[in-house]
XYZ file of C-alpha atoms in Angstrom:
294
model
C 37.417 -40.175 11.019
C 34.045 -38.661 11.810
C 33.568 -41.041 14.721
C 36.983 -40.014 16.052
C 36.097 -36.300 16.017
C 32.689 -37.045 17.535
C 34.312 -39.014 20.357
C 36.707 -36.143 21.093
C 33.818 -33.641 21.125
C 31.810 -35.764 23.562
C 34.841 -36.167 25.859
C 35.382 -32.399 25.895
C 31.717 -31.829 26.719
C 31.863 -34.270 29.608
C 35.196 -32.898 30.832
C 33.814 -29.413 31.600
C 30.047 -29.724 31.589
C 29.185 -26.201 32.773
C 31.438 -24.457 30.251
C 30.235 -26.756 27.469
C 26.557 -26.218 28.209
C 27.063 -22.445 28.333
C 28.635 -22.630 24.873
C 25.830 -24.812 23.518
C 23.168 -22.551 25.018
C 24.857 -19.428 23.657
C 25.138 -20.945 20.195
C 21.483 -22.041 20.259
C 20.245 -18.610 21.342
C 22.406 -16.972 18.690
C 21.035 -19.209 15.938
C 17.446 -18.581 17.068
C 18.036 -14.821 17.017
C 19.578 -15.001 13.550
C 16.606 -17.019 12.269
C 14.160 -14.504 13.763
C 16.050 -11.616 12.147
C 16.073 -13.403 8.780
C 12.321 -14.058 8.965
C 11.669 -10.432 9.901
C 13.820 -9.139 7.031
C 12.184 -11.551 4.596
C 8.730 -10.306 5.633
C 9.620 -6.609 5.360
C 11.256 -7.015 1.948
C 8.321 -9.069 0.632
C 5.859 -6.153 0.786
C 3.783 -5.840 -2.394
C 5.922 -8.375 -4.294
C 2.922 -10.589 -5.091
C 1.156 -8.350 -7.622
C 1.613 -9.791 -11.118
C 1.956 -6.309 -12.644
C 4.043 -4.993 -9.773
C 7.078 -4.159 -11.913
C 4.947 -1.769 -13.978
C 3.082 -0.094 -11.106
C 4.093 3.300 -9.733
C 2.600 5.667 -7.200
C 2.443 9.358 -8.074
C 4.105 11.395 -5.335
C 4.059 15.186 -5.183
C 6.967 17.267 -3.921
C 6.061 20.807 -2.892
C 8.728 23.449 -3.492
C 8.549 26.799 -1.718
C 11.004 29.648 -1.964
C 11.306 29.863 1.811
C 11.272 26.174 2.732
C 12.747 22.809 1.827
C 10.617 20.688 -0.494
C 8.271 18.186 1.153
C 7.022 15.015 -0.520
C 3.515 13.597 -0.157
C 1.634 10.696 -1.728
C -1.776 12.411 -1.707
C -3.042 14.811 -4.362
C -6.111 15.904 -6.304
C -8.145 13.404 -8.394
C -7.541 14.527 -12.028
C -3.822 13.795 -12.242
C -4.328 10.100 -13.089
C -6.905 10.535 -15.879
C -4.989 13.463 -17.410
C -1.697 11.561 -17.374
C -3.322 8.653 -19.206
C -4.791 10.989 -21.838
C -1.565 12.900 -22.487
C 1.106 10.196 -22.217
C 0.990 6.874 -24.117
C 3.400 5.438 -21.538
C 0.525 5.399 -19.032
C -1.505 2.300 -19.816
C -3.942 2.642 -16.903
C -4.413 4.370 -13.583
C -6.347 3.855 -10.397
C -7.127 6.069 -7.428
C -7.917 5.349 -3.811
C -8.844 7.864 -1.151
C -7.172 8.167 2.190
C -8.942 6.384 5.035
C -12.492 7.647 5.606
C -13.769 6.376 9.000
C -17.567 6.110 9.065
C -20.503 4.252 10.577
C -21.900 1.327 8.580
C -25.151 -0.460 9.289
C -27.221 -3.314 7.906
C -30.603 -3.590 9.656
C -29.043 -3.467 13.107
C -27.227 -0.739 15.041
C -24.461 1.094 13.186
C -20.843 0.112 13.819
C -17.803 2.318 13.374
C -15.403 1.176 10.656
C -12.033 2.828 10.153
C -10.711 1.201 6.988
C -13.131 2.700 4.450
C -11.799 4.100 1.163
C -13.159 5.208 -2.194
C -11.527 3.429 -5.138
C -11.724 3.356 -8.920
C -13.199 0.380 -10.730
C -9.696 -0.314 -12.104
C -8.331 -0.908 -8.596
C -8.856 -4.662 -8.752
C -7.444 -5.010 -12.273
C -4.171 -3.364 -11.286
C -3.798 -5.004 -7.868
C -4.143 -8.750 -7.211
C -6.287 -9.098 -4.127
C -7.997 -12.437 -3.540
C -11.480 -12.205 -5.036
C -14.250 -14.242 -3.385
C -17.498 -13.075 -5.025
C -18.515 -10.651 -7.759
C -16.710 -9.398 -10.854
C -13.399 -7.680 -10.143
C -13.617 -5.658 -13.370
C -17.037 -4.110 -12.747
C -17.785 -4.317 -9.017
C -17.011 -0.625 -8.455
C -18.195 0.653 -11.830
C -21.521 2.120 -10.666
C -22.053 4.850 -8.071
C -23.134 3.705 -4.602
C -21.588 0.262 -4.841
C -19.084 -1.267 -2.453
C -16.678 -4.167 -2.056
C -16.260 -5.646 1.417
C -13.292 -7.471 2.866
C -14.546 -10.722 4.362
C -13.855 -9.868 8.050
C -16.087 -6.781 7.796
C -18.707 -8.713 5.817
C -18.926 -11.217 8.679
C -19.287 -8.390 11.227
C -22.114 -6.797 9.252
C -23.955 -9.842 7.917
C -22.892 -12.815 10.015
C -23.446 -15.961 7.943
C -25.858 -14.189 5.581
C -24.732 -13.763 1.961
C -23.901 -10.040 1.580
C -23.988 -9.958 -2.235
C -26.663 -7.590 -3.529
C -27.580 -6.425 -0.024
C -27.602 -2.786 1.106
C -25.318 -1.139 3.638
C -26.032 2.346 4.976
C -23.149 4.789 5.390
C -23.451 7.279 8.268
C -27.242 6.780 8.347
C -27.500 8.568 4.997
C -26.226 6.885 1.833
C -27.107 3.363 0.752
C -24.496 1.201 -0.948
C -25.044 -2.112 -2.693
C -22.529 -4.860 -1.944
C -21.188 -5.944 -5.337
C -18.046 -7.807 -4.329
C -16.252 -9.715 -1.594
C -12.500 -10.085 -1.162
C -10.257 -11.726 1.385
C -8.608 -9.437 3.906
C -5.507 -7.792 2.391
C -2.318 -9.697 3.270
C -0.251 -8.311 6.123
C 2.603 -7.589 3.697
C 0.511 -5.186 1.624
C 0.888 -1.430 2.109
C -2.722 -1.152 0.907
C -5.018 -2.082 3.794
C -8.803 -1.691 3.703
C -12.036 -3.052 5.147
C -14.420 -1.633 2.542
C -13.986 0.067 -0.824
C -16.695 2.403 -2.115
C -17.039 3.260 -5.806
C -15.023 6.352 -6.732
C -17.737 7.483 -9.142
C -19.962 8.159 -6.109
C -17.778 11.142 -5.251
C -18.741 12.951 -8.442
C -22.407 12.952 -7.408
C -21.718 15.275 -4.482
C -21.556 18.870 -5.711
C -19.903 19.943 -2.465
C -16.819 17.869 -3.217
C -14.108 19.523 -5.263
C -12.784 16.960 -7.732
C -10.765 19.249 -10.027
C -7.081 20.191 -9.994
C -7.758 22.696 -7.239
C -9.834 20.216 -5.261
C -9.182 18.154 -2.171
C -5.804 16.463 -1.998
C -6.786 13.297 -0.142
C -6.455 10.887 -3.076
C -3.627 8.506 -3.964
C -2.941 7.749 -7.632
C -1.204 4.686 -9.068
C -0.085 4.295 -12.675
C 0.352 1.146 -14.728
C 3.083 1.921 -17.239
C 3.192 0.181 -20.594
C 5.794 -2.562 -20.954
C 9.289 -1.286 -21.775
C 8.300 2.266 -20.784
C 10.907 4.178 -18.810
C 9.607 5.845 -15.638
C 12.654 8.126 -15.637
C 11.905 9.350 -19.156
C 8.250 9.885 -18.252
C 9.259 11.907 -15.187
C 11.313 14.198 -17.437
C 8.131 15.066 -19.355
C 6.094 15.916 -16.266
C 7.228 19.500 -15.472
C 5.438 21.010 -18.539
C 2.390 18.866 -17.707
C 2.307 20.169 -14.135
C 2.838 23.747 -15.353
C -0.167 23.591 -17.666
C -2.510 22.052 -15.131
C -1.590 23.695 -11.826
C 1.849 25.294 -11.426
C 1.143 28.326 -13.586
C -1.683 29.271 -11.231
C 0.494 28.669 -8.166
C 3.408 30.811 -9.342
C 2.141 34.059 -7.701
C 2.118 32.217 -4.353
C 5.728 31.068 -4.620
C 4.727 27.403 -4.734
C 5.591 24.811 -7.382
C 4.622 21.131 -7.421
C 6.815 18.363 -8.804
C 5.288 15.003 -9.773
C 7.489 11.965 -9.132
C 7.000 8.248 -9.713
C 7.690 5.787 -6.908
C 7.905 2.055 -7.744
C 5.241 0.011 -5.975
C 7.777 -2.259 -4.298
C 9.679 0.685 -2.836
C 6.672 2.200 -1.088
C 6.887 0.250 2.169
C 10.631 0.700 2.615
C 10.643 4.287 1.362
C 7.195 5.453 2.503
C 8.719 8.862 3.184
C 11.771 9.367 0.920
C 12.946 12.212 3.151
C 13.045 9.988 6.242
C 14.127 6.409 5.380
C 13.844 5.227 8.984
C 12.505 1.734 8.217
C 15.214 0.920 5.684
C 17.879 2.108 8.133
C 16.385 -0.118 10.844
C 16.385 -3.134 8.531
C 20.037 -2.571 7.648
C 20.820 -2.377 11.367
C 19.031 -5.683 12.019
C 20.948 -7.290 9.154
C 24.243 -6.062 10.603
C 23.299 -7.440 14.032
C 22.548 -10.825 12.454
C 25.970 -10.900 10.788
C 27.701 -9.965 14.044
C 25.930 -12.800 15.864
C 27.089 -15.284 13.231
C 30.655 -14.036 13.518
């Protein structure tokens, strides 16, 4: 039976070659496009799904409410919110903080080079997130002030084939940092991208930096919630917490801040909850793929 159908198909192809080849070409192009769309969707939806504790990790976002304006949501805030949340709520098992990108000049013996992907991070950063560790101790590499962890591409730029461990790197021709760890470059499907991480404790040595609740809001906080803890129930407890620490002082200015928890695996697709452009684009690509198949 199969041979019979195959024979008929071949005869039809030979009967009208141009029409048949147009159909075959169209089908092939359609299948290639569908495969490309599927691979693209798979990549976008795989962001941050490789962290072993990913289901328990949440980013603290802050929504600003003003009497004369619609609330705006941001993922940066002042440093104390993570430590204070851990102290006051048993649901918070651990926290880690990372600064926004701090471009600077780094040098090792030779001329300084500009590096964009520099961040300050807590020592707990590598115990909450599973980046590929190459040298050093992930638990303690950022424990001391003036220490740093390099991603391997930057380590090669600075040191060539020389072993960077224990060596010094100068930041902006001023501060010296000891290299205490090496990691592989962050995967492309990670929303956390960096070239070098400097110890967060270094920030507390600078008296000109404001690290309290009224300090600089260029820090991102992640929480590791205890197993079986409900992020929704924790969020319900946060308004009194925010009132005690900051909102009471902001009341005369007509500003109130709302702390919200965003699941780690939602961050890439919902980077800005008020403007879900990426998710809308992915749904559009999926619809196009279905139309091609039909």
